[in-house]
Tab-separated table of C-alpha atoms in Angstrom:
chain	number	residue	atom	x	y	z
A	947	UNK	CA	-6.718	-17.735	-7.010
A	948	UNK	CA	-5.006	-14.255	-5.805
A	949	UNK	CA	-6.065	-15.372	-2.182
A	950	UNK	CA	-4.556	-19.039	-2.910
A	951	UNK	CA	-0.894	-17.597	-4.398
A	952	UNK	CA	-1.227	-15.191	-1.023
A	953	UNK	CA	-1.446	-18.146	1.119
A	954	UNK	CA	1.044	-20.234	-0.932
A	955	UNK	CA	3.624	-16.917	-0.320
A	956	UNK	CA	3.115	-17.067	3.351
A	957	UNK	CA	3.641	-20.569	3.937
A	958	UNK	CA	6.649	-20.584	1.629
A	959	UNK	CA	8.388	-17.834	3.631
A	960	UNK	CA	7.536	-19.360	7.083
A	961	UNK	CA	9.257	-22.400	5.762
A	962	UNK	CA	12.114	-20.907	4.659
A	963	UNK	CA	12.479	-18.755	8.296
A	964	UNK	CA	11.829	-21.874	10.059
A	965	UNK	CA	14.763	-23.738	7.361
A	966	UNK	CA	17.518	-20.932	8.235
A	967	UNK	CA	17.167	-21.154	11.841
A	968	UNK	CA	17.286	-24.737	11.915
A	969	UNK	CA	20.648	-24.030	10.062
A	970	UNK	CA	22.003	-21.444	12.662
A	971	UNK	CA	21.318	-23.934	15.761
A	972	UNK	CA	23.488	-26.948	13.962
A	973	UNK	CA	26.073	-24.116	12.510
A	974	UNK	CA	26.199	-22.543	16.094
A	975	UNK	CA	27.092	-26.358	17.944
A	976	UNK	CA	29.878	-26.014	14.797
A	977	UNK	CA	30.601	-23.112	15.789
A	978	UNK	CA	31.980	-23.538	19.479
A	979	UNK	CA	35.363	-21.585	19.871
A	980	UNK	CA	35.261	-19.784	16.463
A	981	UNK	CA	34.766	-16.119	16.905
A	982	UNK	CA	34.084	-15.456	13.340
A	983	UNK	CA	31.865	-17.803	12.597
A	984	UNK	CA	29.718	-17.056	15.798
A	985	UNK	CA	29.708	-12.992	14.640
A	986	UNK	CA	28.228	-14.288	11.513
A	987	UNK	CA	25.807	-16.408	12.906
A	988	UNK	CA	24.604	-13.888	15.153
A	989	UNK	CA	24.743	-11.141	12.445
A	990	UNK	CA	22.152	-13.902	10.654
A	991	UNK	CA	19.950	-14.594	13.676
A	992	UNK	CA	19.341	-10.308	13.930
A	993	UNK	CA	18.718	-10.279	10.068
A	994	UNK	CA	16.013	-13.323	10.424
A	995	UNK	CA	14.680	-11.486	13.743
A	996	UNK	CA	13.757	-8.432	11.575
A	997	UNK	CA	12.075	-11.363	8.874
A	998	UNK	CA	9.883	-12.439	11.472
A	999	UNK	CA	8.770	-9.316	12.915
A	1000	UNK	CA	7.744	-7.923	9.466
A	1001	UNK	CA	6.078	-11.630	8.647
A	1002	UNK	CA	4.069	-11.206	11.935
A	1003	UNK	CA	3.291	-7.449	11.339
A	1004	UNK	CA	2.529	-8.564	7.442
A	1005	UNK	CA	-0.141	-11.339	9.030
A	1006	UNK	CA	-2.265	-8.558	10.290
A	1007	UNK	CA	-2.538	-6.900	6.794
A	1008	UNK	CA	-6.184	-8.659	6.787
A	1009	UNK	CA	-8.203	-5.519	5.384
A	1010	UNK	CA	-10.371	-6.433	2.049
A	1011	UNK	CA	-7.750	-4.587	-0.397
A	1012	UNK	CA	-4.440	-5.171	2.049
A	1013	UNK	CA	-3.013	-7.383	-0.329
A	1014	UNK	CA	-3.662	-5.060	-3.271
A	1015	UNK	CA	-1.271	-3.108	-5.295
A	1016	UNK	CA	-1.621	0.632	-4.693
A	1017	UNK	CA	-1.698	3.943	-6.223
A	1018	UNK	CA	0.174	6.447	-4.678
A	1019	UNK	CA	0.033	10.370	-4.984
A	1020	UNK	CA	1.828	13.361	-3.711
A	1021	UNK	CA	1.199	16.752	-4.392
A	1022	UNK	CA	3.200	19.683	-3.213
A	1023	UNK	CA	1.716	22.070	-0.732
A	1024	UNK	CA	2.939	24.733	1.250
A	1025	UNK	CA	6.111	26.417	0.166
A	1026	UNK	CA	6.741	27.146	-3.706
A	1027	UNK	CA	9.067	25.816	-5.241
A	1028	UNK	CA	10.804	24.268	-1.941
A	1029	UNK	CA	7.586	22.466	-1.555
A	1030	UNK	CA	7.792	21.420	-4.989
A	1031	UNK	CA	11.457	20.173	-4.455
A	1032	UNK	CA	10.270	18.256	-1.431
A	1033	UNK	CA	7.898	16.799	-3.669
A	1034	UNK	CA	9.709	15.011	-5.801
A	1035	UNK	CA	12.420	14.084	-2.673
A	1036	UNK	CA	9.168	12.080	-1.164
A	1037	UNK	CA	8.903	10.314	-5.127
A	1038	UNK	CA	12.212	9.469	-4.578
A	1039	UNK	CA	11.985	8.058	-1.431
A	1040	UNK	CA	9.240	5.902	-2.379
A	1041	UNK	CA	10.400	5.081	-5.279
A	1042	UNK	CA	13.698	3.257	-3.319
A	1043	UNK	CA	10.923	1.902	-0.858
A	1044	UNK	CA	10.037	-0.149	-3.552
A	1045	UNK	CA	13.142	-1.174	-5.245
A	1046	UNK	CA	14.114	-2.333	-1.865
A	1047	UNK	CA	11.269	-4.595	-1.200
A	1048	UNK	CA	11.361	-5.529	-5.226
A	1049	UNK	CA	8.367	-3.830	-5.540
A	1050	UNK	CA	7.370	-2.914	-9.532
A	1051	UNK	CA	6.707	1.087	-10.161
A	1052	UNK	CA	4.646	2.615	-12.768
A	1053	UNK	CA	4.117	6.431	-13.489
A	1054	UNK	CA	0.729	7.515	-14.649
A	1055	UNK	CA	0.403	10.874	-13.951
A	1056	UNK	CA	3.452	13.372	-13.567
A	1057	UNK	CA	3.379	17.147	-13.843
A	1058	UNK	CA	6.950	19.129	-13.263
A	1059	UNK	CA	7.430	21.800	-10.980
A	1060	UNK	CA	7.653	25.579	-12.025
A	1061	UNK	CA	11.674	25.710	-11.348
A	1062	UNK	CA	12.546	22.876	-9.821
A	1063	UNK	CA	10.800	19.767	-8.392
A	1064	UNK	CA	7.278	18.389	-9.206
A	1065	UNK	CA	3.923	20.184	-8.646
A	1066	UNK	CA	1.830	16.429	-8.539
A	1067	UNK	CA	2.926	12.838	-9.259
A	1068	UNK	CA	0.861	9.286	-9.235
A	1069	UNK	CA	2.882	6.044	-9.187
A	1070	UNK	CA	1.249	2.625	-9.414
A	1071	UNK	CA	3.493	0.139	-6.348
A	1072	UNK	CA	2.988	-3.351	-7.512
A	1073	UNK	CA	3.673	-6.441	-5.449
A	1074	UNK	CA	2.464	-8.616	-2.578
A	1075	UNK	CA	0.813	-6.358	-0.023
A	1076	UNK	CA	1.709	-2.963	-1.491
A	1077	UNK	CA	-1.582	-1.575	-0.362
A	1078	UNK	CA	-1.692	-2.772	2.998
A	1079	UNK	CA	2.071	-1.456	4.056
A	1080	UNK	CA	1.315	1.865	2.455
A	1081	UNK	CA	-2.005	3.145	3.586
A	1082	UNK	CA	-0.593	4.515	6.889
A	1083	UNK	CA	1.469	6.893	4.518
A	1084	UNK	CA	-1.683	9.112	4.076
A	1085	UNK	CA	-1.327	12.620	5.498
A	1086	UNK	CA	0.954	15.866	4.752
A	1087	UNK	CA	4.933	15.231	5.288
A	1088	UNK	CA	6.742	18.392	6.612
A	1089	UNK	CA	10.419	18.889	5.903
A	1090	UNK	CA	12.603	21.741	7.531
A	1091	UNK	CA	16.322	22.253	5.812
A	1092	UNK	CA	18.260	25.046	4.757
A	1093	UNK	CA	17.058	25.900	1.450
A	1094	UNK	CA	19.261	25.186	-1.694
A	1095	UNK	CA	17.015	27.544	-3.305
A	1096	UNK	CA	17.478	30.566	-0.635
A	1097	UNK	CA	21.255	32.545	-1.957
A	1098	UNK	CA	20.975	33.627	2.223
A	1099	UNK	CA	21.171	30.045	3.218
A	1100	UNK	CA	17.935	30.374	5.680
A	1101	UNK	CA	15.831	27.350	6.817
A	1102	UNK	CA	12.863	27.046	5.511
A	1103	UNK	CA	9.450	24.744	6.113
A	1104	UNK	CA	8.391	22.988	2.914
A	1105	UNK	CA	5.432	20.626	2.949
A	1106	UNK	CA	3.395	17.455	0.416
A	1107	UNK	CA	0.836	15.732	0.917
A	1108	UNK	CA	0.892	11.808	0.280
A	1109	UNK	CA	-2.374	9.782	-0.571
A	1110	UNK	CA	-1.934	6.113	-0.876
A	1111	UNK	CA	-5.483	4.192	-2.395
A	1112	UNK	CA	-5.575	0.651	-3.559
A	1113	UNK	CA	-5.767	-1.059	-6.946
A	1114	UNK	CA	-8.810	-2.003	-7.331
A	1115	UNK	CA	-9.597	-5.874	-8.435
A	1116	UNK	CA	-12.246	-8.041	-9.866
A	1117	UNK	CA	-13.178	-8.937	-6.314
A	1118	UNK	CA	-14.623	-5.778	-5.478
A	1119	UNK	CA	-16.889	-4.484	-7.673
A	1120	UNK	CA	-17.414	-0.215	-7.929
A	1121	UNK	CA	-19.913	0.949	-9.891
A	1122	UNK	CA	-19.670	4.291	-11.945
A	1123	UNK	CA	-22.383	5.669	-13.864
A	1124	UNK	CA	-20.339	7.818	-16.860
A	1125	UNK	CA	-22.972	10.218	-17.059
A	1126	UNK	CA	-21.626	11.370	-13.240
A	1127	UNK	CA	-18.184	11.964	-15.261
A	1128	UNK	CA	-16.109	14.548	-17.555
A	1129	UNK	CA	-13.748	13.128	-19.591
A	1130	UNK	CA	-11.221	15.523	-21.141
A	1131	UNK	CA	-8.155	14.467	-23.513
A	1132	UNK	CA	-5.000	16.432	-23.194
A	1133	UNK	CA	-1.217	16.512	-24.267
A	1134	UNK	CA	1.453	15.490	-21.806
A	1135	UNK	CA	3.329	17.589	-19.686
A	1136	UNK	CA	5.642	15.241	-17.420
A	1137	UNK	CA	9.202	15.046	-17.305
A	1138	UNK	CA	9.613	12.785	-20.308
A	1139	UNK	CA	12.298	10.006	-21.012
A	1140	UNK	CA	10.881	6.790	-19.793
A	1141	UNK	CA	7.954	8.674	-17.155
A	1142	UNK	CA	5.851	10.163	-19.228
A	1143	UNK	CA	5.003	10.146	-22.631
A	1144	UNK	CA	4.378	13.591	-24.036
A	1145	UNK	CA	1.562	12.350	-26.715
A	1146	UNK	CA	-1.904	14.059	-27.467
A	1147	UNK	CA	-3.063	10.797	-25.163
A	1148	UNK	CA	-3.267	12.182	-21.666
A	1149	UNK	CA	-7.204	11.548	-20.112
A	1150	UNK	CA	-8.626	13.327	-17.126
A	1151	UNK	CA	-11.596	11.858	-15.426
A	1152	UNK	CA	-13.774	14.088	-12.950
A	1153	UNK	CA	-16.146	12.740	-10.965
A	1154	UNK	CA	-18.469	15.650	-10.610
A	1155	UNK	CA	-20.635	13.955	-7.521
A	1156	UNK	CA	-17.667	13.446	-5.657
A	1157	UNK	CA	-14.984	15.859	-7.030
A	1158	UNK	CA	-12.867	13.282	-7.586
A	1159	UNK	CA	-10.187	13.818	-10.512
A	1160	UNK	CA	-7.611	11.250	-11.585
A	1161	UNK	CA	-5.380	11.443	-15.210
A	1162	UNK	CA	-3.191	9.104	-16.766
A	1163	UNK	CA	-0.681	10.109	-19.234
A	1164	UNK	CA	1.934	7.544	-19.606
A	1165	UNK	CA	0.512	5.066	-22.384
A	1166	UNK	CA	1.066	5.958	-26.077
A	1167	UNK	CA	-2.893	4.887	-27.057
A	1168	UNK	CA	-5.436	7.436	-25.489
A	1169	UNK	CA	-7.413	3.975	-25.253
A	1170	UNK	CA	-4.597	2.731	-22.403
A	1171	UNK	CA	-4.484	5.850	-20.521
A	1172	UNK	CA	-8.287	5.976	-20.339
A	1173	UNK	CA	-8.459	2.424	-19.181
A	1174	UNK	CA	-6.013	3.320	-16.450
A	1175	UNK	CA	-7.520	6.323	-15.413
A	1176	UNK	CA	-11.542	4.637	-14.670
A	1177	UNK	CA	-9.163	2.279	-12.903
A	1178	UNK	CA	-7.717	4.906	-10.461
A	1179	UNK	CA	-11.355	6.433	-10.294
A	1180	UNK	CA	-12.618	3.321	-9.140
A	1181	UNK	CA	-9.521	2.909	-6.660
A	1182	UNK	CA	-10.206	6.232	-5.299
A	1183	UNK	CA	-14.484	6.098	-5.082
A	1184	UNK	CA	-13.224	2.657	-2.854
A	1185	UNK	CA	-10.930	4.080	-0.690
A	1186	UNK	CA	-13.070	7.212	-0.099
A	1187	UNK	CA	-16.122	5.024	1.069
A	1188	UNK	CA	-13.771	3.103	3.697
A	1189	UNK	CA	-12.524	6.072	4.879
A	1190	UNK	CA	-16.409	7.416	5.276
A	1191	UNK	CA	-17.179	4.021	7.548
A	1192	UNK	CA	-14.068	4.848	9.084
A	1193	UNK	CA	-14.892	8.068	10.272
A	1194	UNK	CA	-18.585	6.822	11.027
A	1195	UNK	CA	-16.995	3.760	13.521
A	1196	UNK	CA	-14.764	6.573	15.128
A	1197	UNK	CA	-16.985	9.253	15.060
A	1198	UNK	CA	-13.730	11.651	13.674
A	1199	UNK	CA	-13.414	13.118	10.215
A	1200	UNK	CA	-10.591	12.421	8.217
A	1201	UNK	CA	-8.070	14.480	9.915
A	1202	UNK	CA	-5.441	15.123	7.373
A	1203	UNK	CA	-6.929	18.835	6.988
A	1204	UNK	CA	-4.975	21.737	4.694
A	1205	UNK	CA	-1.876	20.880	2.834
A	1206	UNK	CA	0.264	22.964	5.279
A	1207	UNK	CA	0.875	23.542	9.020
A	1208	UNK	CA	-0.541	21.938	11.419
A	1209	UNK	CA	-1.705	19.022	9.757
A	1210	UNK	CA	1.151	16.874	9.480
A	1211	UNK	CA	1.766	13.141	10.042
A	1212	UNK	CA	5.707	13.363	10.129
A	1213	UNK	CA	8.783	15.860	10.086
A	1214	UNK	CA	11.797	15.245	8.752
A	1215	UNK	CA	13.970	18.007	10.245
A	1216	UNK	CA	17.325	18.327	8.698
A	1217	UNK	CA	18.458	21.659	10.178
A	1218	UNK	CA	19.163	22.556	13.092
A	1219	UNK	CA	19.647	18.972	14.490
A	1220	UNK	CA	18.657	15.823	12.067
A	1221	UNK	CA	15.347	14.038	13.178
A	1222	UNK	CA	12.432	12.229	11.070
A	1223	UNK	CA	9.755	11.583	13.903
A	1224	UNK	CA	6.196	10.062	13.164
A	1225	UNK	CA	3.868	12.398	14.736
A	1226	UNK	CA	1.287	9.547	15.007
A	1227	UNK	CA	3.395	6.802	16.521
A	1228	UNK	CA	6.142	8.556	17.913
A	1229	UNK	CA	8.201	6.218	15.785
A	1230	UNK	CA	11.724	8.281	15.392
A	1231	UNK	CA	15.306	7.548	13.860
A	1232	UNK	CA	18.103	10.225	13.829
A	1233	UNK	CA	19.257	8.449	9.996
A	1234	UNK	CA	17.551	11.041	7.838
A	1235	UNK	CA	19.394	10.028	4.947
A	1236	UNK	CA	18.811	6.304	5.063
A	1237	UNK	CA	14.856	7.542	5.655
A	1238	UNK	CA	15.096	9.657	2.379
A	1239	UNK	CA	16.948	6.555	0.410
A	1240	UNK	CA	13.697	4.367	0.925
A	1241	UNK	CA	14.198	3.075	4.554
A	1242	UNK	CA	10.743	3.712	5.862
A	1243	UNK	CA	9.830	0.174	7.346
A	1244	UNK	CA	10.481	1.360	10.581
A	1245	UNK	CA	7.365	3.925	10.530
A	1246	UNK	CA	4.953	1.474	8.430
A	1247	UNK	CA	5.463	-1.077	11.274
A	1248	UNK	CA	4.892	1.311	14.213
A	1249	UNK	CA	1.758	2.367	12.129
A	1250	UNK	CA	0.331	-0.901	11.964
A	1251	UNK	CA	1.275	-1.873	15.112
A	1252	UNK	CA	-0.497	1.138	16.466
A	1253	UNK	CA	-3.848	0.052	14.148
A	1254	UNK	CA	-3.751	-3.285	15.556
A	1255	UNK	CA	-3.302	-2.046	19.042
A	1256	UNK	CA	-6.183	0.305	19.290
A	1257	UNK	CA	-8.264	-2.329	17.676
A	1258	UNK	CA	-7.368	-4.865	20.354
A	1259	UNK	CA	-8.348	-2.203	22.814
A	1260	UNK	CA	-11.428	-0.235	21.132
């Protein structure tokens, strides 16, 4: 059925691309001497160019759990509580991501920073293809900026590491055997308001084969948050075994290393010149604050493009 509303999706937006530019080639023979109304039309053509290059990039989304919502995580690394700052910036930015592609966003894990900022987050991205945009967003995410935190004003390096895993459906079954696991109960310690609930509720799972630990402390019932937390296990047990025949096809390990320098995917320079460049893809905009206010298509596109590409060629 999931596959079936996917399809239904696609078709319906393919019509309605194919519907608007029918209605720019009979408004542009209206058109004929009217400045105005030609601006618009090509202001509309650009905006339905960008449509179909996302619809084309979003028909190669073909992986098993592509379609999938996705958990997200970011944990701060390198750099105190600039690092921790940055942290929550990246939340932020995904966050907007989100809102801008009316995405649905739901905290289950948030613990704050020891100033300022957040040590660890995990945020559930709901909608058509979450998982499959996302994915390429694994890796650490170095930011350089004069420090609001420094009274000297000197730049500093801050980085966060971002792990993006999919929501795991019926379709794929995991098993777990719970004697492999530690369960411990715990009181919340997020930011409050409408994040995190701070209850006695909060469940950790560790997966002591594996290492593995995910929590979930946003649900009032301790029944809730453990129901959402085997759920991220069994998200994360899936994502780590595609990343092992990854690495077994390419003959590479993962390469994401430390949570520091050296290891990351892209910079976001802000002093002394303004830059975000994708280390990977060489994908690069000078708009740092657009990047930070959720505009990130530009890098998930050059990443897929990239996957698709090497594919093609491998």
């Amino acid at each position: 059925m999931s596959e079936k509303n996917n399809l239904e999706t696609a078709i319906h937006q393919y019509q309605e691309m194919a519907q608007a530019l029918a209605d720019d080639k009979e408004m542009a023979e209206l058109a004929d001497t009217d400045e105005a109304l030609q601006t618009d039309i090509l202001h509309h053509l650009e905006d339905l160019r960008a449509q179909t290059r996302r619809g084309e990039l979003e028909a190669l989304l073909s992986g098993k759990a592509d379609a999938n919502d996705a958990y997200l995580e970011i944990h701060a690394g390198s750099g105190g509580t600039e690092a921790q700052d940055w942290a929550e910036m990246l939340l932020r930015m995904y966050t907007r991501y989100a809102e801008k592609h009316s995405y649905k966003v739901e905290y289950q894990e948030e613990t704050e920073g020891d100033v300022a900022g957040i040590k660890s987050v995990t945020i559930k991205i709901s909608g058509h293809n979450a998982y499959g945009w996302l994915k390429s967003e694994s890796g650490v995410h170095r930011l350089v900026r004069i420090s609001p935190f420094d009274s000297a004003a000197r730049r500093h390096t801050s980085f966060a590491s971002v792990n993006v895993f999919p929501v795991i459906d019926d379709s794929i079954h995991i098993e777990i055997n719970e004697a492999d696991c530690r369960i411990d109960t715990y009181r919340s310690s997020g930011a409050g308001g409408q994040h995190i609930n701070k209850t006695d509720s909060a469940v950790r799972i560790t997966h002591l084969p594996t290492g593995i630990v995910v929590q979930s402390q946003t649900q009032r019932s301790q029944f809730q948050n453990r129901d959402n937390a085997w759920k991220m296990l069994k998200a994360r047990l899936y994502e780590r075994e595609m990343q092992k025949r990854a690495d077994a096809a390419s003959e590479q390990r993962d390469a994401q290393g430390d949570n520091g320098w050296g290891y990351q995917i892209r910079s976001y320079v802000l002093q002394p010149y303004r830059l975000v460049k994708d280390l990977r893809t060489n994908a690069e905009t000078s708009d740092c604050q657009a990047v930070l206010d959720g505009e990130i298509d530009l890098f998930l596109a050059a990443a897929l493009a990239a996957k698709v590409g090497n594919n093609a060629t491998s």
